[in-house]
C-alpha positions as a printed NumPy array, in Angstrom:
array([[132.277,  80.339,  52.85 ],
       [129.583,  78.899,  50.557],
       [129.73 ,  79.762,  46.889],
       [126.815,  81.641,  45.345],
       [125.181,  81.136,  41.979],
       [122.516,  83.803,  42.491],
       [122.263,  86.232,  39.602],
       [120.695,  89.67 ,  39.612],
       [117.533,  90.622,  37.759],
       [117.617,  93.145,  34.932],
       [114.7  ,  94.613,  32.99 ],
       [114.922,  95.173,  29.261],
       [113.305,  98.595,  29.574],
       [115.772,  99.716,  32.229],
       [112.997, 100.398,  34.694],
       [114.128, 100.073,  38.329],
       [112.576,  97.404,  40.509],
       [110.216,  98.999,  43.038],
       [108.876,  95.79 ,  44.588],
       [110.24 ,  92.29 ,  45.089],
       [107.737,  89.57 ,  45.971],
       [109.561,  86.843,  47.904],
       [108.002,  83.389,  48.263],
       [109.643,  80.708,  50.422],
       [108.543,  77.193,  49.419],
       [109.104,  73.702,  50.754],
       [107.577,  70.638,  49.083],
       [104.782,  72.58 ,  47.374],
       [104.862,  70.732,  44.032],
       [101.076,  70.32 ,  43.964],
       [100.443,  73.994,  44.709],
       [103.147,  75.935,  42.924],
       [101.717,  76.093,  39.392],
       [ 98.32 ,  77.56 ,  40.37 ],
       [100.081,  79.941,  42.772],
       [102.414,  81.104,  39.988],
       [ 99.437,  81.443,  37.66 ],
       [ 97.826,  83.83 ,  40.127],
       [101.089,  85.731,  40.604],
       [101.377,  86.107,  36.833],
       [ 97.819,  87.427,  36.592],
       [ 98.483,  89.922,  39.392],
       [102.013,  91.154,  38.606],
       [103.065,  89.725,  35.253],
       [102.51 ,  92.874,  33.181],
       [104.448,  95.185,  35.544],
       [108.173,  95.088,  34.815],
       [108.932,  97.1  ,  37.966],
       [107.875,  94.11 ,  40.1  ],
       [110.017,  90.994,  40.377],
       [109.067,  87.649,  41.878],
       [111.538,  85.391,  43.655],
       [110.834,  81.789,  44.669],
       [113.199,  80.396,  47.291],
       [113.156,  76.611,  47.516],
       [114.187,  75.53 ,  51.013],
       [115.574,  72.104,  50.152],
       [112.409,  70.483,  48.779],
       [112.514,  66.727,  48.293],
       [109.617,  66.597,  45.805],
       [109.343,  68.147,  42.329],
       [108.873,  71.742,  43.537],
       [111.916,  73.06 ,  41.646],
       [110.847,  71.25 ,  38.471],
       [107.407,  72.861,  38.752],
       [108.973,  76.29 ,  39.35 ],
       [111.062,  75.895,  36.201],
       [107.907,  74.924,  34.323],
       [106.148,  78.003,  35.709],
       [108.992,  80.229,  34.494],
       [108.79 ,  78.653,  31.057],
       [105.018,  78.972,  30.657],
       [103.695,  81.569,  33.145],
       [106.325,  83.872,  34.639],
       [109.311,  84.463,  32.338],
       [110.965,  86.808,  34.869],
       [110.56 ,  84.427,  37.818],
       [113.81 ,  84.116,  39.76 ],
       [114.382,  80.699,  41.357],
       [116.942,  80.177,  44.131],
       [117.488,  76.856,  45.903],
       [118.953,  75.89 ,  49.254],
       [120.901,  72.603,  49.178],
       [118.952,  71.425,  52.231],
       [116.214,  72.644,  54.544],
       [117.324,  75.68 ,  56.558],
       [113.959,  77.069,  57.668],
       [111.494,  79.649,  56.422],
       [113.308,  82.654,  57.877],
       [116.564,  81.595,  56.216],
       [114.751,  81.188,  52.895],
       [113.161,  84.616,  53.21 ],
       [116.515,  86.199,  54.035],
       [118.087,  84.515,  50.983],
       [115.377,  86.   ,  48.779],
       [115.432,  89.443,  50.389],
       [119.232,  89.619,  50.143],
       [119.07 ,  88.714,  46.434],
       [116.13 ,  91.035,  45.721],
       [116.476,  94.282,  43.785],
       [113.357,  96.058,  45.025],
       [113.197,  98.892,  47.526],
       [110.103,  97.239,  48.986],
       [109.755,  93.567,  49.889],
       [106.488,  91.632,  50.025],
       [106.384,  88.105,  51.434],
       [103.846,  85.453,  50.488],
       [103.45 ,  81.724,  51.106],
       [103.46 ,  79.151,  48.314],
       [100.451,  77.105,  49.444],
       [ 97.703,  79.177,  47.819],
       [ 96.231,  80.498,  51.074],
       [ 97.248,  84.107,  50.359],
       [ 95.617,  86.432,  47.824],
       [ 98.486,  88.207,  46.004],
       [ 96.238,  91.071,  44.857],
       [ 96.321,  92.326,  48.472],
       [100.02 ,  93.125,  48.009],
       [ 99.2  ,  95.96 ,  45.596],
       [ 96.925,  97.563,  48.207],
       [ 99.615,  97.121,  50.838],
       [102.227,  98.749,  48.59 ],
       [ 99.942, 101.681,  47.839],
       [ 99.339, 102.189,  51.543],
       [103.063, 102.013,  52.336],
       [104.069, 104.491,  49.634],
       [101.391, 106.977,  50.688],
       [102.481, 106.916,  54.341],
       [104.292, 110.042,  55.442],
       [107.348, 109.907,  57.65 ],
       [109.229, 106.688,  58.353],
       [108.667, 103.8  ,  55.966],
       [106.195, 101.349,  57.52 ],
       [105.731,  97.638,  57.984],
       [102.381,  96.641,  56.487],
       [100.885,  93.374,  57.75 ],
       [ 98.022,  91.605,  55.99 ],
       [ 95.959,  90.468,  58.974],
       [ 93.949,  87.35 ,  58.151],
       [ 90.297,  88.302,  58.567],
       [ 88.96 ,  84.743,  58.792],
       [ 91.396,  81.87 ,  59.203],
       [ 90.802,  78.902,  56.914],
       [ 92.567,  76.42 ,  59.183],
       [ 91.611,  73.657,  61.595],
       [ 90.041,  74.757,  64.886],
       [ 93.058,  73.572,  66.892],
       [ 95.378,  75.629,  64.67 ],
       [ 93.218,  78.742,  65.038],
       [ 93.106,  78.397,  68.823],
       [ 96.878,  77.845,  69.069],
       [ 97.545,  80.869,  66.853],
       [ 95.189,  83.075,  68.856],
       [ 96.913,  82.119,  72.117],
       [100.388,  82.652,  70.641],
       [ 99.461,  86.036,  69.167],
       [ 97.941,  87.144,  72.466],
       [101.055,  86.171,  74.429],
       [103.408,  87.869,  71.956],
       [101.314,  91.038,  71.869],
       [101.216,  91.228,  75.672],
       [104.928,  90.61 ,  76.248],
       [106.357,  92.488,  73.253],
       [103.724,  95.232,  73.042],
       [103.992,  95.116,  69.255],
       [100.366,  96.135,  68.588],
       [ 99.853,  93.455,  65.911],
       [ 96.947,  90.988,  66.163],
       [ 98.465,  88.514,  63.664],
       [102.269,  88.514,  63.733],
       [102.47 ,  85.169,  61.915],
       [100.587,  86.458,  58.877],
       [102.491,  85.466,  55.709],
       [101.555,  88.652,  53.795],
       [103.922,  91.397,  54.934],
       [105.436,  94.385,  53.154],
       [108.443,  96.383,  54.384],
       [111.592,  98.227,  53.239],
       [114.354,  95.852,  52.173],
       [117.196,  97.816,  53.766],
       [115.482,  97.939,  57.156],
       [114.904,  94.177,  57.223],
       [118.587,  93.547,  56.51 ],
       [119.537,  95.661,  59.539],
       [117.774,  93.5  ,  62.126],
       [119.378,  90.431,  63.749],
       [118.633,  87.226,  61.866],
       [117.469,  83.934,  63.377],
       [115.026,  81.187,  62.435],
       [111.566,  82.475,  63.306],
       [112.382,  86.163,  62.787],
       [109.52 ,  86.496,  60.282],
       [107.025,  86.   ,  63.135],
       [108.449,  88.927,  65.115],
       [108.785,  91.646,  62.472],
       [106.246,  94.017,  64.107],
       [108.34 ,  94.071,  67.299],
       [111.778,  94.104,  65.64 ],
       [111.115,  96.564,  62.809],
       [109.127,  98.72 ,  65.201],
       [112.178,  98.905,  67.449],
       [114.055, 100.292,  64.433],
       [111.426, 102.97 ,  63.889],
       [109.044, 101.402,  61.341],
       [105.392, 102.265,  62.106],
       [102.95 ,  99.361,  61.896],
       [ 99.995,  99.336,  59.505],
       [ 97.521,  96.436,  59.602],
       [ 95.246,  95.693,  56.649],
       [ 92.628,  92.944,  56.631],
       [ 93.189,  90.347,  53.9  ],
       [ 91.47 ,  87.192,  52.701],
       [ 92.773,  83.859,  53.963],
       [ 91.964,  80.766,  51.947],
       [ 92.256,  77.017,  52.472],
       [ 95.435,  75.328,  51.266],
       [ 95.13 ,  74.09 ,  47.708],
       [ 96.811,  70.759,  48.52 ],
       [ 98.792,  69.159,  51.336],
       [ 99.168,  70.215,  54.944],
       [101.244,  72.617,  57.03 ],
       [104.895,  71.74 ,  57.645],
       [104.536,  72.634,  61.335],
       [102.501,  71.19 ,  64.196],
       [100.931,  73.213,  66.99 ],
       [103.299,  71.556,  69.479],
       [106.567,  72.37 ,  67.727],
       [105.373,  75.895,  66.963],
       [104.645,  76.421,  70.659],
       [108.021,  75.131,  71.87 ],
       [110.038,  77.117,  69.34 ],
       [107.805,  80.178,  69.732],
       [108.378,  80.441,  73.484],
       [112.145,  80.204,  73.063],
       [112.144,  82.789,  70.284],
       [109.858,  85.099,  72.249],
       [112.336,  85.169,  75.136],
       [115.127,  85.873,  72.664],
       [113.273,  88.794,  71.068],
       [112.542,  90.259,  74.515],
       [116.293,  90.092,  75.22 ],
       [117.097,  91.753,  71.879],
       [114.664,  94.584,  72.542],
       [116.184,  95.152,  75.95 ],
       [119.777,  95.124,  74.675],
       [119.348,  97.071,  71.418],
       [119.784, 100.814,  72.023],
       [119.169, 103.193,  69.122],
       [119.323, 107.018,  69.118],
       [116.112, 108.99 ,  68.588],
       [117.976, 111.349,  66.254],
       [121.508, 112.198,  65.166],
       [123.346, 115.517,  65.021],
       [126.349, 115.965,  62.759],
       [128.73 , 118.808,  63.713]])
């Protein structure tokens, strides 16, 4: 069993953490300081919100830049590192497991996401009656290459048709959901792309909110259209199997 050096987050004022913003990063040294600057401007004054950066085995100076950001921009930034690359879903699960917040928001570390949208998503989630929802920040206008946009549109259409998840943009990085519900679902690499189907199967209603999508600040995506397609088809078949084999009661009666 691997040893853990993850420490919890405590606020001086004793205020409970209501939201944990989890950011998985891999070789984002050129992007991480401006991203942390924007996170500080959006959340820095609210001690009930924590920010966790999960480094998925970067081979550049990402961790060094994160430490610099904590020193100069985000004093409460929590930094957790994987010893090697395990994948985005594994990094998100590491952060969500370590998080203290009732609600989790996920965001990428490349600067394409506007963190101010998270506050609107949280407000919408808290005001929703009944079961706690999954809120997805649907990218209104993709700032990616044409080939990437076409591949994403085809993948989203196939997933929506086969899984009937009702979400037009399942791969959107900006998502907000209850921490405890996420930790109940089966975990595998790629799970973050299927949260509408999986959390919906566990009773979470889906709310879609349009958000701004920006160009990457620096660098390029870690994934190609080809490897996304191959892995996506395999994962899609696996999620269909999970949906078919996971049986949950509509309600419980205690006698």
